[in-house]
Amino acid sequence: FSLTVATGRAQVQQEPRLETTEGSSISINCSHAKKRIEDFIHFYRQLPGRSPEFLALIARGSKEVRTPPGEVSVSEDGQSSALRLSGAGRGDAAVYYCALRD
């Protein structure tokens, strides 16, 4: 199955599409060279036929995400972030959004 990712703002870059096998871990990476220390990275996903669903909000460091199971993190220099899904399944096939906001 495949996971599609999309940018939430022009200042954020993401891979256009990721494919994985069921049960594998996957990392959705975002680049944001203009992120300031006070800016937050927002992660959302949109399942087919549904409204976008908020997943996580992070400014620095890392933290656990419950749904879908995984972790979000921001690099030390703040230039990139990642949503790591552990054991992605068919129910996680969605469009994933990464947005930069203050």
PDB file of N, CA, C and O in Angstrom, residues 53-82:
ATOM      1  N   GLU A  53      -7.307  14.954   9.868  1.00  0.00           N
ATOM      2  CA  GLU A  53      -7.263  14.577  11.285  1.00  0.00           C
ATOM      3  C   GLU A  53      -5.935  15.035  11.884  1.00  0.00           C
ATOM      4  O   GLU A  53      -4.870  14.734  11.343  1.00  0.00           O
ATOM      5  N   PHE A  54      -5.984  15.788  12.959  1.00  0.00           N
ATOM      6  CA  PHE A  54      -4.776  16.256  13.637  1.00  0.00           C
ATOM      7  C   PHE A  54      -4.057  15.076  14.282  1.00  0.00           C
ATOM      8  O   PHE A  54      -4.671  14.247  14.952  1.00  0.00           O
ATOM      9  N   LEU A  55      -2.733  15.008  14.102  1.00  0.00           N
ATOM     10  CA  LEU A  55      -1.931  13.937  14.693  1.00  0.00           C
ATOM     11  C   LEU A  55      -1.011  14.426  15.792  1.00  0.00           C
ATOM     12  O   LEU A  55      -0.927  13.809  16.849  1.00  0.00           O
ATOM     13  N   ALA A  56      -0.301  15.516  15.545  1.00  0.00           N
ATOM     14  CA  ALA A  56       0.696  15.958  16.518  1.00  0.00           C
ATOM     15  C   ALA A  56       1.125  17.391  16.248  1.00  0.00           C
ATOM     16  O   ALA A  56       0.990  17.905  15.141  1.00  0.00           O
ATOM     17  N   LEU A  57       1.680  17.994  17.288  1.00  0.00           N
ATOM     18  CA  LEU A  57       2.203  19.353  17.254  1.00  0.00           C
ATOM     19  C   LEU A  57       3.523  19.322  18.006  1.00  0.00           C
ATOM     20  O   LEU A  57       3.591  18.781  19.111  1.00  0.00           O
ATOM     21  N   ILE A  58       4.585  19.865  17.405  1.00  0.00           N
ATOM     22  CA  ILE A  58       5.889  19.821  18.063  1.00  0.00           C
ATOM     23  C   ILE A  58       6.731  21.010  17.604  1.00  0.00           C
ATOM     24  O   ILE A  58       6.658  21.430  16.446  1.00  0.00           O
ATOM     25  N   ALA A  59       7.498  21.571  18.519  1.00  0.00           N
ATOM     26  CA  ALA A  59       8.408  22.676  18.189  1.00  0.00           C
ATOM     27  C   ALA A  59       9.858  22.203  18.172  1.00  0.00           C
ATOM     28  O   ALA A  59      10.659  22.633  17.355  1.00  0.00           O
ATOM     29  N   ARG A  60      10.193  21.294  19.094  1.00  0.00           N
ATOM     30  CA  ARG A  60      11.568  20.751  19.161  1.00  0.00           C
ATOM     31  C   ARG A  60      11.542  19.424  19.896  1.00  0.00           C
ATOM     32  O   ARG A  60      10.559  19.077  20.545  1.00  0.00           O
ATOM     33  N   GLY A  61      12.625  18.670  19.779  1.00  0.00           N
ATOM     34  CA  GLY A  61      12.717  17.382  20.467  1.00  0.00           C
ATOM     35  C   GLY A  61      11.900  16.310  19.785  1.00  0.00           C
ATOM     36  O   GLY A  61      11.729  16.314  18.569  1.00  0.00           O
ATOM     37  N   SER A  62      11.364  15.388  20.580  1.00  0.00           N
ATOM     38  CA  SER A  62      10.544  14.317  20.034  1.00  0.00           C
ATOM     39  C   SER A  62       9.477  13.921  21.040  1.00  0.00           C
ATOM     40  O   SER A  62       9.613  14.192  22.238  1.00  0.00           O
ATOM     41  N   LYS A  63       8.420  13.313  20.539  1.00  0.00           N
ATOM     42  CA  LYS A  63       7.374  12.821  21.427  1.00  0.00           C
ATOM     43  C   LYS A  63       6.581  11.725  20.738  1.00  0.00           C
ATOM     44  O   LYS A  63       6.553  11.617  19.508  1.00  0.00           O
ATOM     45  N   GLU A  64       5.912  10.942  21.558  1.00  0.00           N
ATOM     46  CA  GLU A  64       5.136   9.804  21.084  1.00  0.00           C
ATOM     47  C   GLU A  64       3.825  10.265  20.457  1.00  0.00           C
ATOM     48  O   GLU A  64       3.245  11.266  20.873  1.00  0.00           O
ATOM     49  N   VAL A  65       3.394   9.527  19.460  1.00  0.00           N
ATOM     50  CA  VAL A  65       2.088   9.732  18.838  1.00  0.00           C
ATOM     51  C   VAL A  65       1.301   8.449  19.058  1.00  0.00           C
ATOM     52  O   VAL A  65       1.811   7.361  18.825  1.00  0.00           O
ATOM     53  N   ARG A  66       0.062   8.581  19.505  1.00  0.00           N
ATOM     54  CA  ARG A  66      -0.745   7.386  19.803  1.00  0.00           C
ATOM     55  C   ARG A  66      -1.472   6.850  18.582  1.00  0.00           C
ATOM     56  O   ARG A  66      -1.588   5.656  18.390  1.00  0.00           O
ATOM     57  N   THR A  67      -2.034   7.759  17.777  1.00  0.00           N
ATOM     58  CA  THR A  67      -2.790   7.335  16.605  1.00  0.00           C
ATOM     59  C   THR A  67      -2.337   8.126  15.395  1.00  0.00           C
ATOM     60  O   THR A  67      -2.536   9.335  15.375  1.00  0.00           O
ATOM     61  N   PRO A  68      -1.717   7.485  14.426  1.00  0.00           N
ATOM     62  CA  PRO A  68      -1.274   6.099  14.421  1.00  0.00           C
ATOM     63  C   PRO A  68      -0.057   5.953  15.326  1.00  0.00           C
ATOM     64  O   PRO A  68       0.645   6.941  15.566  1.00  0.00           O
ATOM     65  N   PRO A  69       0.233   4.757  15.830  1.00  0.00           N
ATOM     66  CA  PRO A  69       1.359   4.588  16.746  1.00  0.00           C
ATOM     67  C   PRO A  69       2.677   4.997  16.109  1.00  0.00           C
ATOM     68  O   PRO A  69       2.969   4.616  14.976  1.00  0.00           O
ATOM     69  N   GLY A  70       3.426   5.805  16.827  1.00  0.00           N
ATOM     70  CA  GLY A  70       4.710   6.241  16.300  1.00  0.00           C
ATOM     71  C   GLY A  70       5.281   7.380  17.108  1.00  0.00           C
ATOM     72  O   GLY A  70       5.027   7.513  18.304  1.00  0.00           O
ATOM     73  N   GLU A  71       6.052   8.230  16.425  1.00  0.00           N
ATOM     74  CA  GLU A  71       6.765   9.318  17.085  1.00  0.00           C
ATOM     75  C   GLU A  71       6.957  10.465  16.113  1.00  0.00           C
ATOM     76  O   GLU A  71       7.132  10.247  14.918  1.00  0.00           O
ATOM     77  N   VAL A  72       6.913  11.687  16.635  1.00  0.00           N
ATOM     78  CA  VAL A  72       7.287  12.860  15.844  1.00  0.00           C
ATOM     79  C   VAL A  72       8.555  13.447  16.447  1.00  0.00           C
ATOM     80  O   VAL A  72       8.770  13.369  17.660  1.00  0.00           O
ATOM     81  N   SER A  73       9.379  14.016  15.598  1.00  0.00           N
ATOM     82  CA  SER A  73      10.611  14.625  16.098  1.00  0.00           C
ATOM     83  C   SER A  73      11.029  15.776  15.197  1.00  0.00           C
ATOM     84  O   SER A  73      10.658  15.829  14.028  1.00  0.00           O
ATOM     85  N   VAL A  74      11.796  16.682  15.780  1.00  0.00           N
ATOM     86  CA  VAL A  74      12.383  17.808  15.054  1.00  0.00           C
ATOM     87  C   VAL A  74      13.891  17.726  15.261  1.00  0.00           C
ATOM     88  O   VAL A  74      14.353  17.477  16.378  1.00  0.00           O
ATOM     89  N   SER A  75      14.639  17.919  14.191  1.00  0.00           N
ATOM     90  CA  SER A  75      16.100  17.861  14.287  1.00  0.00           C
ATOM     91  C   SER A  75      16.624  18.965  15.200  1.00  0.00           C
ATOM     92  O   SER A  75      15.947  19.963  15.443  1.00  0.00           O
ATOM     93  N   GLU A  76      17.840  18.777  15.687  1.00  0.00           N
ATOM     94  CA  GLU A  76      18.446  19.765  16.598  1.00  0.00           C
ATOM     95  C   GLU A  76      18.531  21.152  15.987  1.00  0.00           C
ATOM     96  O   GLU A  76      18.313  22.144  16.666  1.00  0.00           O
ATOM     97  N   ASP A  77      18.841  21.210  14.687  1.00  0.00           N
ATOM     98  CA  ASP A  77      18.959  22.523  14.039  1.00  0.00           C
ATOM     99  C   ASP A  77      17.604  23.080  13.599  1.00  0.00           C
ATOM    100  O   ASP A  77      17.526  24.195  13.084  1.00  0.00           O
ATOM    101  N   GLY A  78      16.524  22.300  13.779  1.00  0.00           N
ATOM    102  CA  GLY A  78      15.182  22.776  13.438  1.00  0.00           C
ATOM    103  C   GLY A  78      14.872  22.790  11.954  1.00  0.00           C
ATOM    104  O   GLY A  78      13.805  23.231  11.545  1.00  0.00           O
ATOM    105  N   GLN A  79      15.782  22.288  11.132  1.00  0.00           N
ATOM    106  CA  GLN A  79      15.610  22.354   9.683  1.00  0.00           C
ATOM    107  C   GLN A  79      14.756  21.226   9.114  1.00  0.00           C
ATOM    108  O   GLN A  79      14.334  21.283   7.961  1.00  0.00           O
ATOM    109  N   SER A  80      14.511  20.185   9.908  1.00  0.00           N
ATOM    110  CA  SER A  80      13.709  19.070   9.422  1.00  0.00           C
ATOM    111  C   SER A  80      12.939  18.427  10.567  1.00  0.00           C
ATOM    112  O   SER A  80      13.271  18.603  11.738  1.00  0.00           O
ATOM    113  N   SER A  81      11.913  17.696  10.201  1.00  0.00           N
ATOM    114  CA  SER A  81      11.114  16.969  11.178  1.00  0.00           C
ATOM    115  C   SER A  81      10.675  15.659  10.539  1.00  0.00           C
ATOM    116  O   SER A  81      10.792  15.472   9.325  1.00  0.00           O
ATOM    117  N   ALA A  82      10.157  14.767  11.359  1.00  0.00           N
ATOM    118  CA  ALA A  82       9.739  13.472  10.841  1.00  0.00           C
ATOM    119  C   ALA A  82       8.578  12.930  11.659  1.00  0.00           C
ATOM    120  O   ALA A  82       8.493  13.140  12.867  1.00  0.00           O
TER     121      ALA A  82
END
